[in-house]
Short mmCIF file of C-alpha atoms in Angstrom, two decimals:
data_model
loop_
_atom_site.label_atom_id
_atom_site.label_comp_id
_atom_site.label_asym_id
_atom_site.label_seq_id
_atom_site.Cartn_x
_atom_site.Cartn_y
_atom_site.Cartn_z
CA UNK A 1 118.81 78.31 66.40
CA UNK A 2 120.79 81.28 68.57
CA UNK A 3 118.67 83.67 66.14
CA UNK A 4 115.64 83.18 67.14
CA UNK A 5 116.53 82.39 70.85
CA UNK A 6 117.62 86.03 70.66
CA UNK A 7 114.55 87.01 69.05
CA UNK A 8 112.70 86.15 71.65
CA UNK A 9 114.03 87.32 74.54
CA UNK A 10 114.59 90.72 72.70
CA UNK A 11 110.37 90.46 72.50
CA UNK A 12 109.78 89.41 76.00
CA UNK A 13 111.86 92.44 77.17
CA UNK A 14 109.57 94.47 75.09
CA UNK A 15 106.97 92.84 75.19
CA UNK A 16 106.00 91.69 72.18
CA UNK A 17 103.39 88.68 73.13
CA UNK A 18 102.40 88.15 69.71
CA UNK A 19 106.03 87.67 68.83
CA UNK A 20 107.23 85.65 71.38
CA UNK A 21 103.82 83.36 71.30
CA UNK A 22 105.54 82.56 67.69
CA UNK A 23 109.25 82.25 68.91
CA UNK A 24 108.01 79.87 71.32
CA UNK A 25 106.47 77.98 68.91
CA UNK A 26 109.09 77.49 66.84
CA UNK A 27 111.55 75.51 69.48
CA UNK A 28 113.72 77.23 71.08
CA UNK A 29 114.39 75.79 75.04
CA UNK A 30 112.25 78.55 76.86
CA UNK A 31 114.73 78.09 79.94
CA UNK A 32 117.93 79.01 78.12
CA UNK A 33 120.24 82.28 79.65
CA UNK A 34 121.34 84.55 77.10
CA UNK A 35 124.87 85.77 77.50
CA UNK A 36 124.06 87.94 80.57
CA UNK A 37 122.69 84.50 81.90
CA UNK A 38 118.86 86.14 81.70
CA UNK A 39 115.92 83.60 80.57
CA UNK A 40 113.47 85.06 78.50
CA UNK A 41 110.96 84.71 81.94
CA UNK A 42 113.54 86.40 84.15
CA UNK A 43 113.30 89.49 81.14
CA UNK A 44 109.80 89.83 81.05
CA UNK A 45 109.21 89.89 84.51
CA UNK A 46 111.90 92.53 84.84
CA UNK A 47 110.41 94.98 82.56
CA UNK A 48 107.15 94.19 83.50
CA UNK A 49 105.20 92.30 81.35
CA UNK A 50 102.44 90.26 83.23
CA UNK A 51 100.91 88.86 79.41
CA UNK A 52 104.18 87.43 78.53
CA UNK A 53 105.15 85.94 81.64
CA UNK A 54 101.68 84.13 81.94
CA UNK A 55 102.78 83.49 78.31
CA UNK A 56 106.15 81.31 78.91
CA UNK A 57 104.70 80.01 81.83
CA UNK A 58 101.87 78.42 80.41
CA UNK A 59 104.74 77.49 77.14
CA UNK A 60 106.57 75.62 79.81
CA UNK A 61 109.58 77.84 80.69
CA UNK A 62 110.40 76.57 84.44
CA UNK A 63 110.03 78.64 88.17
CA UNK A 64 111.91 76.66 90.90
CA UNK A 65 111.87 78.98 93.35
CA UNK A 66 113.82 76.67 95.62
CA UNK A 67 116.63 77.80 92.72
CA UNK A 68 118.67 80.40 91.59
CA UNK A 69 117.14 81.10 88.30
CA UNK A 70 113.78 80.73 89.59
CA UNK A 71 114.48 83.39 92.42
CA UNK A 72 115.71 85.51 90.74
CA UNK A 73 112.67 85.74 88.47
CA UNK A 74 110.55 86.59 91.79
CA UNK A 75 112.56 89.12 93.45
CA UNK A 76 113.25 90.90 89.99
CA UNK A 77 110.05 91.41 89.05
CA UNK A 78 108.92 95.04 88.66
CA UNK A 79 105.06 94.47 90.13
CA UNK A 80 103.58 92.39 92.61
CA UNK A 81 101.36 91.14 90.42
CA UNK A 82 103.83 89.30 88.60
CA UNK A 83 105.29 88.20 91.71
CA UNK A 84 102.33 86.94 93.00
CA UNK A 85 101.95 85.15 89.25
CA UNK A 86 105.27 82.89 89.43
CA UNK A 87 105.17 82.37 93.59
CA UNK A 88 102.21 80.76 93.26
CA UNK A 89 103.45 79.26 89.51
CA UNK A 90 103.69 74.99 90.56
CA UNK A 91 106.31 73.46 89.05
CA UNK A 92 105.05 69.95 88.46
CA UNK A 93 102.24 71.36 86.04
CA UNK A 94 105.55 72.73 84.18
CA UNK A 95 105.19 71.15 80.70
CA UNK A 96 104.19 72.38 77.60
CA UNK A 97 100.40 71.04 77.40
CA UNK A 98 99.23 74.37 76.84
CA UNK A 99 101.38 74.65 73.19
CA UNK A 100 98.10 74.69 70.57
CA UNK A 101 99.82 72.02 69.05
CA UNK A 102 100.12 69.79 71.96
CA UNK A 103 96.65 70.61 73.59
CA UNK A 104 94.95 69.62 70.06
CA UNK A 105 97.19 65.88 69.89
CA UNK A 106 96.29 65.51 73.93
CA UNK A 107 92.78 66.09 73.46
CA UNK A 108 92.74 63.36 69.94
CA UNK A 109 92.71 60.47 73.23
CA UNK A 110 89.21 61.61 73.72
CA UNK A 111 85.83 61.16 72.45
CA UNK A 112 85.10 63.90 70.35
CA UNK A 113 82.73 64.83 67.18
CA UNK A 114 83.63 63.53 64.58
CA UNK A 115 84.91 60.86 65.41
CA UNK A 116 88.03 60.29 63.99
CA UNK A 117 89.93 57.44 65.12
CA UNK A 118 91.32 54.36 63.18
CA UNK A 119 92.38 52.32 65.27
CA UNK A 120 91.12 50.38 68.64
CA UNK A 121 93.95 49.04 70.36
CA UNK A 122 94.01 46.65 73.52
CA UNK A 123 95.42 43.77 75.57
CA UNK A 124 95.48 40.22 76.14
CA UNK A 125 94.74 40.05 79.40
CA UNK A 126 90.93 40.20 79.33
CA UNK A 127 90.48 43.26 79.75
CA UNK A 128 87.25 44.30 77.45
CA UNK A 129 88.37 47.84 76.97
CA UNK A 130 89.47 49.52 74.65
CA UNK A 131 92.00 52.92 73.83
CA UNK A 132 90.86 54.72 70.14
CA UNK A 133 93.88 55.47 68.43
CA UNK A 134 95.15 57.27 65.06
CA UNK A 135 97.31 55.10 62.80
CA UNK A 136 98.77 58.11 61.13
CA UNK A 137 100.17 58.81 65.11
CA UNK A 138 101.10 55.59 66.72
CA UNK A 139 103.35 56.12 63.16
CA UNK A 140 104.82 58.96 63.41
CA UNK A 141 105.67 58.62 67.26
CA UNK A 142 107.11 54.96 66.56
CA UNK A 143 109.43 53.41 64.36
CA UNK A 144 108.08 49.89 65.13
CA UNK A 145 104.37 50.03 65.05
CA UNK A 146 104.55 51.68 62.06
CA UNK A 147 106.71 49.19 60.77
CA UNK A 148 103.08 46.93 61.67
CA UNK A 149 101.29 48.96 60.09
CA UNK A 150 102.78 48.64 57.05
CA UNK A 151 103.37 44.50 57.65
CA UNK A 152 101.10 42.36 60.11
CA UNK A 153 98.62 45.16 61.65
CA UNK A 154 98.11 46.43 57.78
CA UNK A 155 94.09 44.82 57.41
CA UNK A 156 93.54 45.32 61.14
CA UNK A 157 91.32 48.17 63.24
CA UNK A 158 91.40 46.02 66.25
CA UNK A 159 94.35 45.25 67.86
CA UNK A 160 95.35 43.85 71.13
CA UNK A 161 98.98 44.29 72.37
CA UNK A 162 100.63 40.57 73.18
CA UNK A 163 102.84 41.12 75.35
CA UNK A 164 101.54 40.77 79.67
CA UNK A 165 100.72 43.91 80.40
CA UNK A 166 97.35 45.57 81.41
CA UNK A 167 95.14 48.59 79.66
CA UNK A 168 96.42 50.39 82.35
CA UNK A 169 100.24 50.66 80.97
CA UNK A 170 99.38 50.86 77.70
CA UNK A 171 97.24 53.60 78.23
CA UNK A 172 100.30 55.48 80.05
CA UNK A 173 102.41 54.27 76.97
CA UNK A 174 99.28 55.72 74.64
CA UNK A 175 98.74 59.51 76.26
CA UNK A 176 102.11 59.94 76.52
CA UNK A 177 102.64 59.19 72.63
CA UNK A 178 99.74 61.98 72.79
CA UNK A 179 101.74 64.32 74.19
CA UNK A 180 99.55 64.16 78.02
CA UNK A 181 101.65 65.34 80.64
CA UNK A 182 102.02 61.93 81.97
CA UNK A 183 105.59 61.49 83.60
CA UNK A 184 103.84 62.74 86.72
CA UNK A 185 101.08 60.22 86.93
CA UNK A 186 103.00 56.86 86.80
CA UNK A 187 103.00 54.22 89.75
CA UNK A 188 106.57 52.97 90.40
CA UNK A 189 105.48 49.56 89.93
CA UNK A 190 105.00 50.13 86.43
CA UNK A 191 109.01 51.36 85.01
CA UNK A 192 109.80 48.22 84.42
CA UNK A 193 107.11 47.24 82.04
CA UNK A 194 107.21 50.39 80.83
CA UNK A 195 110.03 50.70 79.83
CA UNK A 196 110.05 46.97 78.32
CA UNK A 197 107.22 48.54 75.50
CA UNK A 198 109.01 51.62 75.09
CA UNK A 199 112.13 49.93 73.88
CA UNK A 200 110.23 48.10 71.96
CA UNK A 201 108.18 50.26 70.32
CA UNK A 202 111.62 51.73 69.79
CA UNK A 203 110.49 54.94 71.95
CA UNK A 204 114.48 55.98 73.38
CA UNK A 205 113.39 58.76 75.01
CA UNK A 206 110.98 57.75 77.37
CA UNK A 207 113.52 54.87 77.94
CA UNK A 208 116.28 57.17 78.84
CA UNK A 209 113.75 59.35 81.82
CA UNK A 210 112.47 56.11 83.34
CA UNK A 211 116.02 54.63 83.70
CA UNK A 212 116.79 58.28 85.03
CA UNK A 213 113.77 59.43 87.30
CA UNK A 214 114.05 56.41 89.18
CA UNK A 215 117.45 57.55 90.93
CA UNK A 216 116.02 60.63 91.53
CA UNK A 217 114.68 61.72 95.24
CA UNK A 218 114.40 64.74 95.84
CA UNK A 219 110.48 66.42 94.84
CA UNK A 220 112.04 69.51 93.10
CA UNK A 221 114.47 68.02 91.37
CA UNK A 222 112.55 65.29 89.77
CA UNK A 223 109.94 67.69 89.54
CA UNK A 224 112.67 70.10 87.49
CA UNK A 225 113.41 66.78 85.20
CA UNK A 226 110.21 66.13 84.27
CA UNK A 227 109.62 69.75 83.01
CA UNK A 228 113.54 69.08 81.01
CA UNK A 229 112.09 66.10 79.92
CA UNK A 230 108.50 67.13 78.50
CA UNK A 231 109.92 69.60 76.45
CA UNK A 232 112.17 67.79 74.89
CA UNK A 233 109.30 65.25 73.95
CA UNK A 234 107.38 67.66 72.47
CA UNK A 235 110.04 69.13 70.56
CA UNK A 236 110.95 65.63 69.61
CA UNK A 237 107.35 64.62 68.89
CA UNK A 238 106.88 68.26 66.75
CA UNK A 239 110.37 66.82 65.15
CA UNK A 240 108.05 63.67 63.77
CA UNK A 241 105.23 65.89 62.44
CA UNK A 242 107.30 67.20 60.98
CA UNK A 243 109.17 63.87 58.94
CA UNK A 244 105.39 62.96 58.92
CA UNK A 245 104.42 66.17 56.19
CA UNK A 246 107.64 65.42 54.55
CA UNK A 247 108.82 62.22 54.01
CA UNK A 248 104.38 60.89 54.51
CA UNK A 249 102.02 63.60 53.20
CA UNK A 250 104.08 66.17 50.67
CA UNK A 251 105.74 62.76 48.77
CA UNK A 252 102.21 61.90 47.90
CA UNK A 253 100.76 64.95 46.95
CA UNK A 254 98.47 64.95 43.77
CA UNK A 255 98.42 67.01 40.46
CA UNK A 256 95.12 66.43 38.52
CA UNK A 257 93.58 68.58 35.64
CA UNK A 258 89.83 70.38 36.08
CA UNK A 259 88.55 67.71 34.77
CA UNK A 260 89.40 65.13 36.73
CA UNK A 261 87.10 63.23 39.63
CA UNK A 262 88.30 62.74 42.54
CA UNK A 263 86.67 59.63 42.67
CA UNK A 264 88.76 58.31 39.57
CA UNK A 265 89.72 55.30 39.82
CA UNK A 266 93.92 56.64 40.09
CA UNK A 267 92.52 59.07 42.99
CA UNK A 268 90.92 56.56 44.67
CA UNK A 269 93.66 54.14 44.80
CA UNK A 270 96.83 56.42 44.97
CA UNK A 271 95.16 57.94 48.57
CA UNK A 272 93.79 54.69 49.60
CA UNK A 273 97.44 53.25 49.20
CA UNK A 274 99.02 56.07 50.57
CA UNK A 275 101.79 55.34 53.49
CA UNK A 276 100.42 58.85 55.70
CA UNK A 277 97.02 56.91 55.98
CA UNK A 278 94.59 59.75 55.05
CA UNK A 279 91.43 59.87 55.68
CA UNK A 280 90.80 63.22 54.25
CA UNK A 281 92.25 65.26 50.91
CA UNK A 282 92.08 67.97 51.21
CA UNK A 283 91.78 70.47 47.18
CA UNK A 284 93.69 73.43 46.81
CA UNK A 285 93.22 75.13 43.62
CA UNK A 286 95.33 78.16 42.93
CA UNK A 287 95.58 81.40 40.49
CA UNK A 288 96.38 78.84 37.43
CA UNK A 289 92.78 77.19 38.37
CA UNK A 290 95.46 74.14 38.28
CA UNK A 291 94.76 71.45 41.61
CA UNK A 292 96.48 70.00 44.41
CA UNK A 293 95.40 66.96 46.43
CA UNK A 294 96.88 66.55 49.78
CA UNK A 295 96.39 63.78 51.41
CA UNK A 296 95.74 64.78 55.64
CA UNK A 297 94.11 63.84 57.96
CA UNK A 298 90.79 65.11 59.55
CA UNK A 299 92.38 65.38 63.04
CA UNK A 300 94.72 67.33 62.33
CA UNK A 301 92.04 70.07 60.28
CA UNK A 302 89.92 69.96 63.08
CA UNK A 303 91.60 72.39 64.94
CA UNK A 304 91.10 74.74 62.48
CA UNK A 305 87.97 76.41 62.85
CA UNK A 306 86.66 75.98 59.94
CA UNK A 307 86.72 72.41 58.59
CA UNK A 308 85.97 71.71 62.89
CA UNK A 309 82.47 73.59 62.12
CA UNK A 310 82.18 72.14 58.76
CA UNK A 311 82.57 68.40 60.43
CA UNK A 312 80.32 69.34 63.46
CA UNK A 313 77.46 71.14 62.09
CA UNK A 314 74.60 69.53 60.08
CA UNK A 315 76.39 70.88 56.60
CA UNK A 316 76.33 68.06 53.88
CA UNK A 317 79.77 67.31 54.25
CA UNK A 318 79.16 66.07 57.37
CA UNK A 319 77.17 63.15 56.03
CA UNK A 320 79.18 62.97 53.46
CA UNK A 321 82.30 62.53 54.88
CA UNK A 322 80.74 59.36 57.20
CA UNK A 323 78.48 57.78 54.31
CA UNK A 324 82.22 57.55 52.80
CA UNK A 325 83.67 56.14 55.94
CA UNK A 326 81.68 52.99 56.00
CA UNK A 327 83.65 51.00 53.77
CA UNK A 328 86.97 49.94 55.63
CA UNK A 329 88.91 48.26 52.96
CA UNK A 330 91.79 49.65 52.80
CA UNK A 331 91.88 48.73 48.72
CA UNK A 332 87.76 50.01 48.46
CA UNK A 333 86.99 52.92 50.25
CA UNK A 334 86.58 56.39 49.04
CA UNK A 335 88.08 59.66 51.16
CA UNK A 336 86.62 62.40 51.49
CA UNK A 337 87.66 66.04 49.83
CA UNK A 338 87.15 69.15 51.35
CA UNK A 339 88.85 72.57 49.46
CA UNK A 340 91.14 75.12 51.15
CA UNK A 341 89.77 78.64 49.28
CA UNK A 342 91.31 79.69 46.45
CA UNK A 343 95.15 80.05 47.59
CA UNK A 344 98.79 79.45 45.61
CA UNK A 345 99.95 76.04 47.16
CA UNK A 346 102.78 77.05 48.75
CA UNK A 347 100.33 79.58 50.79
CA UNK A 348 98.26 76.36 51.38
CA UNK A 349 101.52 74.10 52.40
CA UNK A 350 102.73 76.47 55.15
CA UNK A 351 98.85 76.49 56.50
CA UNK A 352 99.19 73.13 56.77
CA UNK A 353 102.36 73.22 58.34
CA UNK A 354 101.50 75.08 61.08
CA UNK A 355 98.35 72.89 61.74
CA UNK A 356 100.52 69.07 62.04
CA UNK A 357 103.78 70.78 63.96
CA UNK A 358 102.61 73.92 64.37
CA UNK A 359 105.72 75.38 61.73
CA UNK A 360 105.61 79.26 62.31
CA UNK A 361 108.51 79.67 58.94
CA UNK A 362 106.14 82.20 56.93
CA UNK A 363 108.51 83.64 54.30
CA UNK A 364 108.10 87.23 53.14
CA UNK A 365 107.18 86.20 49.60
CA UNK A 366 104.14 84.39 51.21
CA UNK A 367 102.99 85.95 54.20
CA UNK A 368 100.17 88.59 53.25
CA UNK A 369 98.25 86.21 50.97
CA UNK A 370 98.94 83.84 54.84
CA UNK A 371 96.86 85.50 56.09
CA UNK A 372 94.61 86.35 53.92
CA UNK A 373 93.60 82.70 53.43
CA UNK A 374 94.03 82.28 57.48
CA UNK A 375 91.65 84.78 58.17
CA UNK A 376 89.37 82.82 55.32
CA UNK A 377 89.89 79.73 58.19
CA UNK A 378 89.57 81.80 60.82
CA UNK A 379 93.13 80.47 62.62
CA UNK A 380 93.55 83.99 64.94
CA UNK A 381 96.75 82.37 65.71
CA UNK A 382 98.16 82.49 62.43
CA UNK A 383 97.00 85.44 61.44
CA UNK A 384 99.03 87.39 63.94
CA UNK A 385 102.15 84.93 63.30
CA UNK A 386 101.89 85.84 59.48
CA UNK A 387 101.39 89.99 61.03
CA UNK A 388 104.43 89.57 63.14
CA UNK A 389 106.04 88.52 59.91
CA UNK A 390 104.94 90.88 57.98
CA UNK A 391 106.15 93.89 60.56
CA UNK A 392 109.39 92.65 60.83
CA UNK A 393 110.44 92.17 56.33
CA UNK A 394 112.09 94.43 55.28
CA UNK A 395 111.54 93.15 52.24
CA UNK A 396 108.04 93.36 52.70
CA UNK A 397 108.25 97.27 51.88
CA UNK A 398 110.54 96.99 48.72
CA UNK A 399 107.45 95.22 46.95
CA UNK A 400 104.52 96.71 48.69
CA UNK A 401 102.93 99.74 49.71
CA UNK A 402 102.33 100.71 53.10
CA UNK A 403 98.29 101.51 52.17
CA UNK A 404 98.30 98.02 50.32
CA UNK A 405 99.10 96.44 53.86
CA UNK A 406 96.69 98.93 55.84
CA UNK A 407 94.15 97.78 53.74
CA UNK A 408 95.08 94.69 54.67
CA UNK A 409 95.35 94.41 58.13
CA UNK A 410 91.31 96.44 57.63
CA UNK A 411 90.23 93.60 55.58
CA UNK A 412 91.19 91.30 58.31
CA UNK A 413 91.18 92.47 61.24
CA UNK A 414 94.65 92.06 61.82
CA UNK A 415 94.82 96.13 65.22
CA UNK A 416 99.14 94.71 64.52
CA UNK A 417 98.64 95.50 60.53
CA UNK A 418 97.10 98.94 61.79
CA UNK A 419 99.73 100.53 64.01
CA UNK A 420 102.56 99.20 61.72
CA UNK A 421 101.12 101.40 58.51
CA UNK A 422 100.69 104.59 60.25
CA UNK A 423 104.25 103.85 61.92
CA UNK A 424 106.16 103.67 58.70
CA UNK A 425 103.90 106.39 57.34
CA UNK A 426 105.08 109.23 60.99
CA UNK A 427 108.72 107.58 61.13
CA UNK A 428 108.57 109.39 57.17
CA UNK A 429 106.27 112.00 57.55
CA UNK A 430 107.49 113.82 53.99
CA UNK A 431 107.62 111.24 51.72
CA UNK A 432 104.15 110.12 52.63
CA UNK A 433 102.73 113.97 52.51
CA UNK A 434 103.60 113.82 48.90
CA UNK A 435 102.35 109.89 48.46
CA UNK A 436 98.74 110.43 46.51
CA UNK A 437 97.46 107.52 48.53
CA UNK A 438 97.32 108.84 51.64
CA UNK A 439 94.83 111.26 51.09
CA UNK A 440 93.03 107.84 50.21
CA UNK A 441 94.11 105.69 53.22
CA UNK A 442 92.54 108.69 55.28
CA UNK A 443 89.65 109.42 53.75
CA UNK A 444 88.62 105.69 53.81
CA UNK A 445 89.64 105.65 57.83
CA UNK A 446 87.07 107.95 58.24
CA UNK A 447 84.21 106.05 56.20
CA UNK A 448 85.25 103.09 58.93
CA UNK A 449 83.52 104.98 61.69
CA UNK A 450 80.42 103.66 61.58
CA UNK A 451 78.43 106.49 63.14
CA UNK A 452 80.43 109.71 62.40
CA UNK A 453 79.96 112.30 64.56
CA UNK A 454 81.55 116.03 65.01
CA UNK A 455 83.53 113.88 67.80
CA UNK A 456 84.53 111.06 66.97
CA UNK A 457 88.31 110.38 65.71
CA UNK A 458 90.13 109.07 62.22
CA UNK A 459 91.84 106.10 63.84
CA UNK A 460 94.52 106.05 61.23
CA UNK A 461 94.85 109.67 62.33
CA UNK A 462 95.37 108.81 65.55
CA UNK A 463 97.38 106.60 65.03
CA UNK A 464 100.02 108.45 62.92
CA UNK A 465 99.88 111.74 65.99
CA UNK A 466 100.78 108.51 68.13
CA UNK A 467 104.04 107.97 66.54
CA UNK A 468 104.80 110.86 65.94
CA UNK A 469 104.85 111.64 69.51
CA UNK A 470 107.42 108.33 69.95
CA UNK A 471 109.59 109.68 66.80
CA UNK A 472 110.41 112.54 68.58
CA UNK A 473 110.58 110.96 71.59
CA UNK A 474 108.13 113.26 73.00
CA UNK A 475 104.68 112.84 75.77
CA UNK A 476 101.60 115.57 75.21
CA UNK A 477 102.33 117.51 78.16
CA UNK A 478 105.70 118.29 76.21
CA UNK A 479 103.85 119.81 73.70
CA UNK A 480 101.78 122.33 75.45
CA UNK A 481 105.27 123.46 77.58
CA UNK A 482 107.18 123.62 74.13
CA UNK A 483 104.91 125.53 72.63
CA UNK A 484 104.95 128.44 74.63
CA UNK A 485 109.39 128.32 74.71
CA UNK A 486 110.74 131.54 72.96
CA UNK A 487 114.64 129.96 72.98
CA UNK A 488 115.10 129.67 69.38
CA UNK A 489 117.96 126.89 69.86
CA UNK A 490 115.38 124.54 72.90
CA UNK A 491 113.35 124.46 70.39
CA UNK A 492 115.68 123.26 67.46
CA UNK A 493 117.42 120.97 69.54
CA UNK A 494 114.43 119.35 71.10
CA UNK A 495 113.13 118.92 67.59
CA UNK A 496 109.43 120.93 68.18
CA UNK A 497 110.35 122.18 64.78
CA UNK A 498 110.05 119.04 63.06
CA UNK A 499 107.53 117.92 64.78
CA UNK A 500 104.92 120.26 64.04
CA UNK A 501 105.88 120.32 60.67
CA UNK A 502 105.38 116.80 60.57
CA UNK A 503 101.55 117.82 62.09
CA UNK A 504 101.26 120.09 59.47
CA UNK A 505 101.10 117.75 56.63
CA UNK A 506 97.92 115.14 58.55
CA UNK A 507 96.52 118.93 59.06
CA UNK A 508 96.90 120.20 55.51
CA UNK A 509 95.62 116.86 54.66
CA UNK A 510 92.45 117.07 56.42
CA UNK A 511 91.53 120.34 55.53
CA UNK A 512 91.99 119.47 51.99
CA UNK A 513 89.47 116.63 52.64
CA UNK A 514 87.61 118.65 54.78
CA UNK A 515 87.65 116.76 57.66
CA UNK A 516 88.40 117.67 61.45
CA UNK A 517 89.69 114.49 63.31
#
């Protein structure tokens, strides 16, 4: 975790928004400090990276202006716009609600299409209002509820809480389970009842918060405590969803041959009684045409645009899904299935982990395949995470040509990878001058201009030229100035000679290809 925090601090210094997003999703404490007492927010503010500052605040970084750390961020901000952002920041809203993982789980309490709930929760106090919830989420977040769903509530789909509690208190606890930022809404008169229910449902972290917060009077201290606890609650939930994937989903996968029907009795029985409470089978077919079935949940897969569209637009899959949900008996219902784009099983597992708990752990061996599959699934954020891994793994260039990476970048529209490929070529221009694919890459780049004119530029060439300037620490004006200089020693020391040699490589290739760029 310390290594990731140091990587986060570095990404904040240089303004690498994609990497900050990826690292924030690993559960790194955004409010920790490095060996020099610098928080990620302070570093981003000090270095003038406005988008990173906004992202950190959205992800739960705290800027309490009444404390030294917050004041330091404000007065150390490089620009007035960043200072204004920090001054307008409301610490009472400093929660992780803008984590994509949290936002999606919270949204599941609302009435959505398609309907994904499978439990209606109410109370015995006479109020007819009921909460539409998800068995697998309640089980993942509460050991006590999980036990009930496997025993006394096994066949039930409408449940009344027998404790003498109101639907308001029950809804508050349900919101907490679904990561809705509810701490600041809790009425003090409900503390005792909520504490009792939290104890019964074995939610010790909420019980601890309720015990502590009732003794805090100062509003600033209370807001800071809520922000700290909200971060902890989010990370606890992430670990609980990780356990759900590890212990309930991956341990119940089923490998089948091409001839096996998904409605075969063995398949139906296996998933109808699965401890993960699945309502969807994800079918993955790998390069060997082997099939693996994953017990999953539409509520989670709907986070992905590809699947959300599949079940909200009037496709045949929607009708099939609704038809097969009608049978609610645990042993008779047929669970519908959806197909992933063809990929290796490990890639599918990485993507499912991302969808269930925002995992950004992508081994370099699968980074390119994850990028390609995420592109097919319309998951831009996961694509960015995979691209970060590709650009930061030295093993990638030991196993792939930089031109292979460039072509993948074009295919998936990943600008970050396009720049990365150009930078790698620029840093070792003499080597790549002899590489047979350099000409092909430049030719293909020239063809990417939809309506080429004499003034058009070739993007790959432009990027290489940019990184050549960066390689020798030149500005464009420096080239004009040094080109007029006669002092041989100065020219040698400045690096202009080597720079011109590298540029000449590009010019020669363009001449050979009869391209003007």
